[in-house]
Amino acid sequence: MAGLVTHRQRPSSAKGVTFLTLEDETGHANIIVWKKLGEKQRRPLLRAHLMVFTGRVQRDGDVVQVLARSLEDYTP
Protein backbone atom coordinates (compact mmCIF):
# COMPACT_ATOMS: atom_id res chain seq x y z
CA MET A 1 0.00 0.00 0.00
CA ALA A 2 1.30 3.47 -0.83
CA GLY A 3 0.06 7.00 -0.27
CA LEU A 4 0.50 10.36 1.36
CA VAL A 5 0.86 10.55 5.12
CA THR A 6 -1.72 13.08 6.32
CA HIS A 7 -1.54 12.53 10.11
CA ARG A 8 0.83 11.05 12.69
CA GLN A 9 -0.13 10.32 16.29
CA ARG A 10 1.76 8.69 19.13
CA PRO A 11 -0.41 9.02 22.22
CA SER A 12 1.34 8.54 25.55
CA SER A 13 -1.22 5.89 26.43
CA ALA A 14 -0.32 3.80 23.34
CA LYS A 15 2.94 2.41 24.78
CA GLY A 16 5.09 3.51 21.83
CA VAL A 17 2.65 2.59 19.05
CA THR A 18 2.40 5.18 16.27
CA PHE A 19 -0.79 5.70 14.26
CA LEU A 20 -0.63 7.15 10.77
CA THR A 21 -3.35 8.14 8.32
CA LEU A 22 -2.48 7.37 4.73
CA GLU A 23 -4.38 8.82 1.78
CA ASP A 24 -4.42 7.67 -1.83
CA GLU A 25 -6.82 7.93 -4.75
CA THR A 26 -9.14 5.34 -3.19
CA GLY A 27 -9.47 7.02 0.22
CA HIS A 28 -7.89 6.79 3.65
CA ALA A 29 -6.24 3.97 5.59
CA ASN A 30 -5.16 3.81 9.22
CA ILE A 31 -1.62 2.47 9.64
CA ILE A 32 -0.55 0.96 12.95
CA VAL A 33 3.22 0.91 13.54
CA TRP A 34 4.30 -1.12 16.55
CA LYS A 35 7.02 0.26 18.82
CA LYS A 36 9.76 -2.14 17.64
CA LEU A 37 9.27 -1.24 13.95
CA GLY A 38 8.99 2.45 14.82
CA GLU A 39 12.32 2.37 16.62
CA LYS A 40 13.97 0.46 13.78
CA GLN A 41 12.66 2.81 11.06
CA ARG A 42 12.33 6.02 13.04
CA ARG A 43 13.54 8.47 10.40
CA PRO A 44 11.08 7.52 7.62
CA LEU A 45 8.31 7.08 10.17
CA LEU A 46 8.64 10.67 11.37
CA ARG A 47 9.69 12.47 8.18
CA ALA A 48 8.24 10.81 5.07
CA HIS A 49 5.38 12.43 3.20
CA LEU A 50 4.93 9.63 0.66
CA MET A 51 5.26 6.12 2.10
CA VAL A 52 4.98 2.53 1.02
CA PHE A 53 3.83 0.00 3.62
CA THR A 54 3.61 -3.73 3.70
CA GLY A 55 1.57 -5.44 6.34
CA ARG A 56 -1.65 -7.14 7.25
CA VAL A 57 -4.75 -5.38 5.97
CA GLN A 58 -7.92 -5.39 8.03
CA ARG A 59 -11.11 -4.05 6.51
CA ASP A 60 -14.44 -3.30 8.15
CA GLY A 61 -16.74 -1.78 5.57
CA ASP A 62 -15.06 1.41 4.34
CA VAL A 63 -12.52 1.48 7.21
CA VAL A 64 -9.10 0.08 6.27
CA GLN A 65 -6.35 -0.59 8.81
CA VAL A 66 -2.86 -1.91 8.11
CA LEU A 67 -0.72 -3.54 10.77
CA ALA A 68 2.63 -2.43 9.36
CA ARG A 69 5.47 -4.91 8.88
CA SER A 70 7.72 -2.60 6.89
CA LEU A 71 7.71 0.96 5.63
CA GLU A 72 9.72 2.89 3.12
CA ASP A 73 10.09 6.59 2.38
CA TYR A 74 9.22 7.35 -1.25
CA THR A 75 9.13 11.13 -0.80
CA PRO A 76 12.07 11.88 -3.14
mmCIF file of N, CA and C in Angstrom:
data_model
loop_
_atom_site.group_PDB
_atom_site.id
_atom_site.type_symbol
_atom_site.label_atom_id
_atom_site.label_comp_id
_atom_site.label_asym_id
_atom_site.label_seq_id
_atom_site.Cartn_x
_atom_site.Cartn_y
_atom_site.Cartn_z
ATOM 1 N N MET A 1 0.849 -1.161 0.000
ATOM 2 C CA MET A 1 0.000 0.000 0.000
ATOM 3 C C MET A 1 0.900 1.231 0.000
ATOM 4 N N ALA A 2 0.520 2.241 -0.759
ATOM 5 C CA ALA A 2 1.299 3.473 -0.827
ATOM 6 C C ALA A 2 0.356 4.663 -0.805
ATOM 7 N N GLY A 3 0.858 5.783 -0.288
ATOM 8 C CA GLY A 3 0.059 6.998 -0.273
ATOM 9 C C GLY A 3 0.726 8.101 0.508
ATOM 10 N N LEU A 4 0.012 9.200 0.628
ATOM 11 C CA LEU A 4 0.495 10.362 1.363
ATOM 12 C C LEU A 4 0.152 10.229 2.831
ATOM 13 N N VAL A 5 1.109 10.557 3.683
ATOM 14 C CA VAL A 5 0.865 10.552 5.124
ATOM 15 C C VAL A 5 0.220 11.886 5.479
ATOM 16 N N THR A 6 -1.011 11.844 5.987
ATOM 17 C CA THR A 6 -1.722 13.079 6.325
ATOM 18 C C THR A 6 -1.706 13.373 7.820
ATOM 19 N N HIS A 7 -1.567 12.338 8.654
ATOM 20 C CA HIS A 7 -1.537 12.529 10.108
ATOM 21 C C HIS A 7 -0.615 11.509 10.762
ATOM 22 N N ARG A 8 0.023 11.935 11.840
ATOM 23 C CA ARG A 8 0.831 11.051 12.689
ATOM 24 C C ARG A 8 0.412 11.294 14.136
ATOM 25 N N GLN A 9 0.219 10.206 14.877
ATOM 26 C CA GLN A 9 -0.128 10.324 16.293
ATOM 27 C C GLN A 9 0.632 9.254 17.071
ATOM 28 N N ARG A 10 1.159 9.656 18.205
ATOM 29 C CA ARG A 10 1.762 8.687 19.128
ATOM 30 C C ARG A 10 1.324 9.071 20.526
ATOM 31 N N PRO A 11 0.107 8.675 20.893
ATOM 32 C CA PRO A 11 -0.407 9.022 22.220
ATOM 33 C C PRO A 11 0.431 8.382 23.323
ATOM 34 N N SER A 12 0.565 9.080 24.425
ATOM 35 C CA SER A 12 1.342 8.543 25.546
ATOM 36 C C SER A 12 0.728 7.260 26.097
ATOM 37 N N SER A 13 -0.550 7.092 25.936
ATOM 38 C CA SER A 13 -1.225 5.892 26.429
ATOM 39 C C SER A 13 -1.057 4.689 25.503
ATOM 40 N N ALA A 14 -0.425 4.877 24.329
ATOM 41 C CA ALA A 14 -0.318 3.804 23.336
ATOM 42 C C ALA A 14 0.950 2.961 23.475
ATOM 43 N N LYS A 15 1.751 3.213 24.493
ATOM 44 C CA LYS A 15 2.945 2.414 24.780
ATOM 45 C C LYS A 15 3.898 2.318 23.589
ATOM 46 N N GLY A 16 4.118 3.463 22.917
ATOM 47 C CA GLY A 16 5.086 3.512 21.830
ATOM 48 C C GLY A 16 4.535 3.202 20.452
ATOM 49 N N VAL A 17 3.269 2.859 20.348
ATOM 50 C CA VAL A 17 2.655 2.589 19.050
ATOM 51 C C VAL A 17 2.377 3.918 18.357
ATOM 52 N N THR A 18 2.675 3.981 17.054
ATOM 53 C CA THR A 18 2.401 5.179 16.266
ATOM 54 C C THR A 18 1.270 4.877 15.304
ATOM 55 N N PHE A 19 0.347 5.818 15.167
ATOM 56 C CA PHE A 19 -0.787 5.696 14.264
ATOM 57 C C PHE A 19 -0.632 6.725 13.153
ATOM 58 N N LEU A 20 -0.740 6.272 11.916
ATOM 59 C CA LEU A 20 -0.634 7.154 10.765
ATOM 60 C C LEU A 20 -1.933 7.080 9.968
ATOM 61 N N THR A 21 -2.259 8.159 9.286
ATOM 62 C CA THR A 21 -3.349 8.144 8.323
ATOM 63 C C THR A 21 -2.712 8.307 6.951
ATOM 64 N N LEU A 22 -3.024 7.393 6.071
ATOM 65 C CA LEU A 22 -2.482 7.369 4.726
ATOM 66 C C LEU A 22 -3.615 7.651 3.749
ATOM 67 N N GLU A 23 -3.359 8.490 2.767
ATOM 68 C CA GLU A 23 -4.376 8.823 1.778
ATOM 69 C C GLU A 23 -3.859 8.506 0.384
ATOM 70 N N ASP A 24 -4.722 7.873 -0.412
ATOM 71 C CA ASP A 24 -4.422 7.667 -1.827
ATOM 72 C C ASP A 24 -5.686 7.945 -2.627
ATOM 73 N N GLU A 25 -5.676 7.601 -3.903
ATOM 74 C CA GLU A 25 -6.824 7.935 -4.748
ATOM 75 C C GLU A 25 -8.094 7.170 -4.381
ATOM 76 N N THR A 26 -7.969 6.116 -3.579
ATOM 77 C CA THR A 26 -9.145 5.341 -3.192
ATOM 78 C C THR A 26 -9.719 5.766 -1.848
ATOM 79 N N GLY A 27 -8.980 6.583 -1.086
ATOM 80 C CA GLY A 27 -9.474 7.024 0.216
ATOM 81 C C GLY A 27 -8.386 7.021 1.270
ATOM 82 N N HIS A 28 -8.794 6.750 2.504
ATOM 83 C CA HIS A 28 -7.889 6.786 3.655
ATOM 84 C C HIS A 28 -7.690 5.392 4.240
ATOM 85 N N ALA A 29 -6.513 5.207 4.854
ATOM 86 C CA ALA A 29 -6.238 3.972 5.590
ATOM 87 C C ALA A 29 -5.525 4.352 6.877
ATOM 88 N N ASN A 30 -5.814 3.621 7.925
ATOM 89 C CA ASN A 30 -5.159 3.805 9.215
ATOM 90 C C ASN A 30 -4.004 2.809 9.288
ATOM 91 N N ILE A 31 -2.805 3.311 9.561
ATOM 92 C CA ILE A 31 -1.620 2.473 9.637
ATOM 93 C C ILE A 31 -1.188 2.390 11.096
ATOM 94 N N ILE A 32 -0.986 1.182 11.575
ATOM 95 C CA ILE A 32 -0.546 0.958 12.947
ATOM 96 C C ILE A 32 0.894 0.476 12.898
ATOM 97 N N VAL A 33 1.792 1.243 13.535
ATOM 98 C CA VAL A 33 3.217 0.909 13.541
ATOM 99 C C VAL A 33 3.596 0.581 14.981
ATOM 100 N N TRP A 34 3.919 -0.688 15.217
ATOM 101 C CA TRP A 34 4.297 -1.122 16.549
ATOM 102 C C TRP A 34 5.624 -0.499 16.958
ATOM 103 N N LYS A 35 5.859 -0.415 18.243
ATOM 104 C CA LYS A 35 7.024 0.259 18.817
ATOM 105 C C LYS A 35 8.338 -0.256 18.231
ATOM 106 N N LYS A 36 8.507 -1.558 18.130
ATOM 107 C CA LYS A 36 9.760 -2.140 17.639
ATOM 108 C C LYS A 36 10.068 -1.683 16.206
ATOM 109 N N LEU A 37 9.080 -1.708 15.326
ATOM 110 C CA LEU A 37 9.270 -1.244 13.952
ATOM 111 C C LEU A 37 9.511 0.260 13.924
ATOM 112 N N GLY A 38 8.808 1.006 14.748
ATOM 113 C CA GLY A 38 8.987 2.446 14.819
ATOM 114 C C GLY A 38 10.379 2.848 15.249
ATOM 115 N N GLU A 39 10.957 2.096 16.177
ATOM 116 C CA GLU A 39 12.321 2.371 16.617
ATOM 117 C C GLU A 39 13.329 2.018 15.529
ATOM 118 N N LYS A 40 13.070 0.929 14.828
ATOM 119 C CA LYS A 40 13.968 0.462 13.777
ATOM 120 C C LYS A 40 13.955 1.410 12.570
ATOM 121 N N GLN A 41 12.805 1.957 12.237
ATOM 122 C CA GLN A 41 12.661 2.811 11.060
ATOM 123 C C GLN A 41 12.149 4.197 11.464
ATOM 124 N N ARG A 42 12.762 4.752 12.471
ATOM 125 C CA ARG A 42 12.326 6.025 13.044
ATOM 126 C C ARG A 42 12.332 7.190 12.050
ATOM 127 N N ARG A 43 13.420 7.334 11.310
ATOM 128 C CA ARG A 43 13.539 8.472 10.398
ATOM 129 C C ARG A 43 12.417 8.501 9.350
ATOM 130 N N PRO A 44 12.186 7.437 8.589
ATOM 131 C CA PRO A 44 11.084 7.517 7.623
ATOM 132 C C PRO A 44 9.716 7.629 8.300
ATOM 133 N N LEU A 45 9.576 7.015 9.453
ATOM 134 C CA LEU A 45 8.308 7.084 10.170
ATOM 135 C C LEU A 45 7.942 8.521 10.514
ATOM 136 N N LEU A 46 8.920 9.308 10.923
ATOM 137 C CA LEU A 46 8.643 10.669 11.374
ATOM 138 C C LEU A 46 8.750 11.724 10.278
ATOM 139 N N ARG A 47 9.423 11.435 9.168
ATOM 140 C CA ARG A 47 9.691 12.474 8.178
ATOM 141 C C ARG A 47 9.036 12.284 6.819
ATOM 142 N N ALA A 48 8.731 11.070 6.432
ATOM 143 C CA ALA A 48 8.242 10.813 5.073
ATOM 144 C C ALA A 48 6.867 11.431 4.840
ATOM 145 N N HIS A 49 6.684 11.918 3.628
ATOM 146 C CA HIS A 49 5.379 12.430 3.204
ATOM 147 C C HIS A 49 4.670 11.426 2.297
ATOM 148 N N LEU A 50 5.452 10.686 1.526
ATOM 149 C CA LEU A 50 4.931 9.630 0.664
ATOM 150 C C LEU A 50 5.565 8.333 1.129
ATOM 151 N N MET A 51 4.732 7.371 1.547
ATOM 152 C CA MET A 51 5.256 6.123 2.104
ATOM 153 C C MET A 51 4.651 4.907 1.422
ATOM 154 N N VAL A 52 5.438 3.846 1.453
ATOM 155 C CA VAL A 52 4.980 2.534 1.019
ATOM 156 C C VAL A 52 5.028 1.620 2.235
ATOM 157 N N PHE A 53 3.940 0.912 2.478
ATOM 158 C CA PHE A 53 3.826 0.005 3.618
ATOM 159 C C PHE A 53 3.554 -1.399 3.125
ATOM 160 N N THR A 54 4.085 -2.360 3.837
ATOM 161 C CA THR A 54 3.611 -3.732 3.702
ATOM 162 C C THR A 54 3.088 -4.127 5.069
ATOM 163 N N GLY A 55 2.127 -5.007 5.076
ATOM 164 C CA GLY A 55 1.571 -5.438 6.344
ATOM 165 C C GLY A 55 0.268 -6.167 6.151
ATOM 166 N N ARG A 56 -0.381 -6.411 7.242
ATOM 167 C CA ARG A 56 -1.651 -7.138 7.251
ATOM 168 C C ARG A 56 -2.796 -6.142 7.185
ATOM 169 N N VAL A 57 -3.623 -6.287 6.171
ATOM 170 C CA VAL A 57 -4.754 -5.381 5.967
ATOM 171 C C VAL A 57 -5.981 -5.930 6.672
ATOM 172 N N GLN A 58 -6.649 -5.057 7.398
ATOM 173 C CA GLN A 58 -7.923 -5.388 8.031
ATOM 174 C C GLN A 58 -8.954 -4.400 7.501
ATOM 175 N N ARG A 59 -10.084 -4.905 7.080
ATOM 176 C CA ARG A 59 -11.112 -4.050 6.506
ATOM 177 C C ARG A 59 -12.435 -4.310 7.211
ATOM 178 N N ASP A 60 -13.108 -3.221 7.563
ATOM 179 C CA ASP A 60 -14.441 -3.300 8.154
ATOM 180 C C ASP A 60 -15.295 -2.268 7.432
ATOM 181 N N GLY A 61 -15.982 -2.711 6.392
ATOM 182 C CA GLY A 61 -16.744 -1.778 5.567
ATOM 183 C C GLY A 61 -15.787 -0.870 4.817
ATOM 184 N N ASP A 62 -15.929 0.438 5.000
ATOM 185 C CA ASP A 62 -15.060 1.408 4.339
ATOM 186 C C ASP A 62 -13.795 1.717 5.131
ATOM 187 N N VAL A 63 -13.681 1.197 6.348
ATOM 188 C CA VAL A 63 -12.523 1.479 7.205
ATOM 189 C C VAL A 63 -11.431 0.443 6.928
ATOM 190 N N VAL A 64 -10.243 0.944 6.571
ATOM 191 C CA VAL A 64 -9.103 0.077 6.273
ATOM 192 C C VAL A 64 -8.003 0.362 7.291
ATOM 193 N N GLN A 65 -7.475 -0.704 7.889
ATOM 194 C CA GLN A 65 -6.345 -0.594 8.806
ATOM 195 C C GLN A 65 -5.250 -1.530 8.323
ATOM 196 N N VAL A 66 -4.002 -1.078 8.468
ATOM 197 C CA VAL A 66 -2.862 -1.905 8.105
ATOM 198 C C VAL A 66 -1.968 -2.039 9.327
ATOM 199 N N LEU A 67 -1.691 -3.271 9.716
ATOM 200 C CA LEU A 67 -0.717 -3.544 10.772
ATOM 201 C C LEU A 67 0.631 -3.627 10.071
ATOM 202 N N ALA A 68 1.413 -2.568 10.151
ATOM 203 C CA ALA A 68 2.633 -2.431 9.357
ATOM 204 C C ALA A 68 3.695 -3.451 9.733
ATOM 205 N N ARG A 69 4.319 -4.023 8.706
ATOM 206 C CA ARG A 69 5.469 -4.912 8.881
ATOM 207 C C ARG A 69 6.741 -4.248 8.383
ATOM 208 N N SER A 70 6.588 -3.369 7.397
ATOM 209 C CA SER A 70 7.723 -2.601 6.893
ATOM 210 C C SER A 70 7.202 -1.304 6.315
ATOM 211 N N LEU A 71 8.077 -0.319 6.241
ATOM 212 C CA LEU A 71 7.714 0.955 5.632
ATOM 213 C C LEU A 71 8.919 1.529 4.929
ATOM 214 N N GLU A 72 8.648 2.320 3.905
ATOM 215 C CA GLU A 72 9.724 2.887 3.120
ATOM 216 C C GLU A 72 9.347 4.291 2.688
ATOM 217 N N ASP A 73 10.291 5.199 2.766
ATOM 218 C CA ASP A 73 10.091 6.585 2.383
ATOM 219 C C ASP A 73 10.248 6.727 0.877
ATOM 220 N N TYR A 74 9.190 7.126 0.189
ATOM 221 C CA TYR A 74 9.220 7.353 -1.250
ATOM 222 C C TYR A 74 9.092 8.835 -1.571
ATOM 223 N N THR A 75 9.290 9.700 -0.599
ATOM 224 C CA THR A 75 9.130 11.131 -0.800
ATOM 225 C C THR A 75 9.972 11.684 -1.950
ATOM 226 N N PRO A 76 11.255 11.340 -2.032
ATOM 227 C CA PRO A 76 12.071 11.884 -3.135
ATOM 228 C C PRO A 76 11.534 11.484 -4.494
#
